[in-house]
mmCIF file of C-alpha atoms in Angstrom:
data_model
loop_
_atom_site.group_PDB
_atom_site.id
_atom_site.type_symbol
_atom_site.label_atom_id
_atom_site.label_comp_id
_atom_site.label_asym_id
_atom_site.label_seq_id
_atom_site.Cartn_x
_atom_site.Cartn_y
_atom_site.Cartn_z
ATOM 1 C CA MET A 618 -11.038 25.755 23.796
ATOM 2 C CA VAL A 619 -8.302 25.288 21.184
ATOM 3 C CA ARG A 620 -5.684 26.396 23.728
ATOM 4 C CA LEU A 621 -6.963 23.899 26.276
ATOM 5 C CA PHE A 622 -6.733 21.092 23.711
ATOM 6 C CA ALA A 623 -3.175 22.124 22.780
ATOM 7 C CA ILE A 624 -2.130 22.233 26.438
ATOM 8 C CA LEU A 625 -3.613 18.781 27.053
ATOM 9 C CA LEU A 626 -1.707 17.385 24.069
ATOM 10 C CA LEU A 627 1.550 18.891 25.297
ATOM 11 C CA CYS A 628 1.050 17.541 28.812
ATOM 12 C CA ALA A 629 0.006 14.045 27.770
ATOM 13 C CA PRO A 630 2.623 11.446 28.669
ATOM 14 C CA GLY A 631 4.562 10.041 25.728
ATOM 15 C CA GLY A 632 4.474 6.582 27.167
ATOM 16 C CA ALA A 633 6.672 3.546 26.704
ATOM 17 C CA ASP A 634 5.168 2.922 23.278
ATOM 18 C CA ASP A 635 6.723 6.153 21.911
ATOM 19 C CA ALA A 636 10.170 5.093 23.122
ATOM 20 C CA LEU A 637 9.672 1.632 21.645
ATOM 21 C CA VAL A 638 8.585 3.022 18.260
ATOM 22 C CA LYS A 639 11.694 5.220 18.290
ATOM 23 C CA SER A 640 13.916 2.231 19.118
ATOM 24 C CA LEU A 641 12.525 0.273 16.143
ATOM 25 C CA GLN A 642 13.469 2.885 13.544
ATOM 26 C CA GLY A 643 15.877 1.747 10.842
ATOM 27 C CA ARG A 644 16.830 -1.490 9.109
ATOM 28 C CA TRP A 645 16.664 -4.935 10.703
ATOM 29 C CA THR A 646 17.762 -8.238 9.145
ATOM 30 C CA GLY A 647 17.055 -11.813 10.154
ATOM 31 C CA ALA A 648 14.578 -14.572 9.489
ATOM 32 C CA ARG A 649 10.906 -15.470 9.580
ATOM 33 C CA TYR A 650 9.950 -18.851 11.031
ATOM 34 C CA THR A 651 6.690 -20.738 10.623
ATOM 35 C CA GLU A 652 7.414 -23.032 13.551
ATOM 36 C CA GLY A 653 9.671 -23.135 16.562
ATOM 37 C CA ASN A 654 11.525 -20.514 18.572
ATOM 38 C CA GLY A 655 14.093 -19.524 15.957
ATOM 39 C CA ASP A 656 16.858 -21.871 17.094
ATOM 40 C CA ASN A 657 16.497 -24.185 14.083
ATOM 41 C CA GLN A 658 17.502 -22.421 10.850
ATOM 42 C CA GLY A 659 15.846 -25.078 8.684
ATOM 43 C CA GLY A 660 12.867 -23.617 6.874
ATOM 44 C CA ALA A 661 13.697 -20.058 7.896
ATOM 45 C CA GLN A 662 13.106 -17.366 5.296
ATOM 46 C CA LYS A 663 15.697 -14.574 5.398
ATOM 47 C CA ILE A 664 14.066 -11.151 5.469
ATOM 48 C CA GLU A 665 14.735 -7.467 6.021
ATOM 49 C CA LEU A 666 12.403 -5.014 7.762
ATOM 50 C CA VAL A 667 12.738 -1.248 7.538
ATOM 51 C CA PHE A 668 10.828 0.804 10.103
ATOM 52 C CA LYS A 669 10.148 4.481 9.396
ATOM 53 C CA ASP A 670 7.867 6.318 11.794
ATOM 54 C CA ASN A 671 4.815 4.037 12.206
ATOM 55 C CA ALA A 672 5.302 2.217 8.906
ATOM 56 C CA LEU A 673 7.352 -0.790 7.874
ATOM 57 C CA VAL A 674 8.414 -2.507 4.677
ATOM 58 C CA CYS A 675 9.453 -6.160 4.537
ATOM 59 C CA THR A 676 11.555 -7.697 1.757
ATOM 60 C CA LYS A 677 13.049 -11.131 1.151
ATOM 61 C CA GLU A 678 16.811 -11.672 0.958
ATOM 62 C CA SER A 679 16.459 -11.504 -2.840
ATOM 63 C CA GLY A 680 15.002 -8.003 -2.583
ATOM 64 C CA ALA A 681 11.504 -9.150 -3.553
ATOM 65 C CA ALA A 682 8.755 -7.379 -1.634
ATOM 66 C CA VAL A 683 6.915 -9.306 1.067
ATOM 67 C CA GLY A 684 4.640 -6.464 2.136
ATOM 68 C CA SER A 685 4.216 -3.116 3.806
ATOM 69 C CA ALA A 686 2.181 -2.049 6.812
ATOM 70 C CA THR A 687 1.492 0.572 9.392
ATOM 71 C CA PHE A 688 1.837 -0.487 13.000
ATOM 72 C CA VAL A 689 0.717 0.522 16.470
ATOM 73 C CA ILE A 690 2.423 -0.408 19.727
ATOM 74 C CA LEU A 691 -0.224 -0.986 22.382
ATOM 75 C CA PRO A 692 0.085 0.778 25.767
ATOM 76 C CA ASP A 693 1.446 -2.377 27.446
ATOM 77 C CA GLY A 694 4.620 -1.941 25.343
ATOM 78 C CA LYS A 695 4.589 -5.656 24.481
ATOM 79 C CA SER A 696 1.836 -5.892 21.865
ATOM 80 C CA ILE A 697 1.901 -4.725 18.263
ATOM 81 C CA ASP A 698 -0.851 -4.543 15.674
ATOM 82 C CA ALA A 699 0.276 -4.272 12.040
ATOM 83 C CA THR A 700 -2.162 -3.402 9.251
ATOM 84 C CA GLY A 701 -1.209 -4.170 5.659
ATOM 85 C CA THR A 702 -1.037 -1.240 3.252
ATOM 86 C CA GLY A 703 -0.733 -3.037 -0.060
ATOM 87 C CA GLY A 704 -1.298 -6.159 -2.108
ATOM 88 C CA GLY A 705 -3.015 -9.116 -0.495
ATOM 89 C CA TYR A 706 -2.341 -7.649 2.948
ATOM 90 C CA GLN A 707 -4.263 -4.405 2.287
ATOM 91 C CA ASN A 708 -6.378 -3.419 5.334
ATOM 92 C CA LYS A 709 -5.736 -6.731 7.116
ATOM 93 C CA THR A 710 -4.573 -6.409 10.717
ATOM 94 C CA TYR A 711 -2.211 -8.910 12.316
ATOM 95 C CA PHE A 712 -1.970 -9.091 16.125
ATOM 96 C CA GLY A 713 1.436 -9.740 17.626
ATOM 97 C CA ILE A 714 3.823 -9.454 20.532
ATOM 98 C CA LEU A 715 7.333 -8.069 20.435
ATOM 99 C CA LYS A 716 10.450 -7.802 22.525
ATOM 100 C CA VAL A 717 13.506 -5.630 21.921
ATOM 101 C CA GLU A 718 16.756 -6.276 23.789
ATOM 102 C CA GLY A 719 19.608 -4.103 22.556
ATOM 103 C CA ASP A 720 20.052 -4.819 18.849
ATOM 104 C CA LYS A 721 17.770 -7.903 18.850
ATOM 105 C CA LEU A 722 14.065 -7.914 18.005
ATOM 106 C CA TRP A 723 11.641 -10.800 18.451
ATOM 107 C CA TRP A 724 8.178 -10.411 16.917
ATOM 108 C CA CYS A 725 5.593 -13.175 16.929
ATOM 109 C CA CYS A 726 2.320 -12.545 15.137
ATOM 110 C CA SER A 727 -0.794 -14.226 13.920
ATOM 111 C CA GLY A 728 -0.311 -15.480 10.395
ATOM 112 C CA THR A 729 -3.929 -14.865 9.488
ATOM 113 C CA ALA A 730 -6.057 -11.757 9.684
ATOM 114 C CA GLY A 731 -9.662 -12.327 10.569
ATOM 115 C CA LYS A 732 -12.236 -12.399 13.298
ATOM 116 C CA ASN A 733 -10.911 -15.604 14.900
ATOM 117 C CA GLN A 734 -7.230 -14.698 15.063
ATOM 118 C CA LYS A 735 -5.497 -14.678 18.430
ATOM 119 C CA ARG A 736 -2.511 -12.715 19.663
ATOM 120 C CA PRO A 737 0.376 -15.115 20.384
ATOM 121 C CA ASP A 738 1.305 -15.468 24.046
ATOM 122 C CA SER A 739 4.900 -16.626 23.531
ATOM 123 C CA PHE A 740 7.769 -16.193 21.091
ATOM 124 C CA VAL A 741 7.231 -19.572 19.448
ATOM 125 C CA ALA A 742 5.695 -20.015 16.000
ATOM 126 C CA ASN A 743 3.096 -22.742 15.955
ATOM 127 C CA ALA A 744 2.433 -24.004 12.427
ATOM 128 C CA GLY A 745 -0.949 -25.352 13.474
ATOM 129 C CA GLY A 746 -1.832 -21.977 14.951
ATOM 130 C CA ALA A 747 -0.793 -20.053 11.823
ATOM 131 C CA GLN A 748 1.831 -17.914 13.546
ATOM 132 C CA TYR A 749 5.076 -16.353 12.397
ATOM 133 C CA LEU A 750 8.141 -15.613 14.474
ATOM 134 C CA LEU A 751 10.573 -12.968 13.261
ATOM 135 C CA VAL A 752 14.020 -12.881 14.863
ATOM 136 C CA LEU A 753 15.934 -9.823 13.712
ATOM 137 C CA THR A 754 19.165 -7.953 14.385
ATOM 138 C CA ARG A 755 19.579 -4.225 13.854
ATOM 139 C CA ALA A 756 21.646 -3.679 10.698
ATOM 140 C CA LYS A 757 24.785 -1.608 11.100
ATOM 141 C CA PRO A 758 24.726 1.657 9.118
#
């Protein structure tokens, strides 16, 4: 029985989500927006995200911590769920969508965790809908 389980694990497809998680690894810099599509820099908060395995840490430009989380890429390869691992974000899950094109990452997520939150359907932050848009560029080593 143990052998059968091991064989099934080895034969299971890795899926697009594994490749996407791998592509996210490392340090990304950019900004977080509370409204708009990221074209207007007014009101943007400069941030840095560091992805390591299925965890991430976010800091402000000043180095102050924003938060940390674990994340899961859903099988569609376009949806991400991040669950806070500390502070006020502890055990709160935020639904989002993401897109990676080369060294650019767009991530739009619900700004509230709760039973009525909705996954964004576009890469536009809607202040009334409590959404955040992160537009990031992979940092050069």
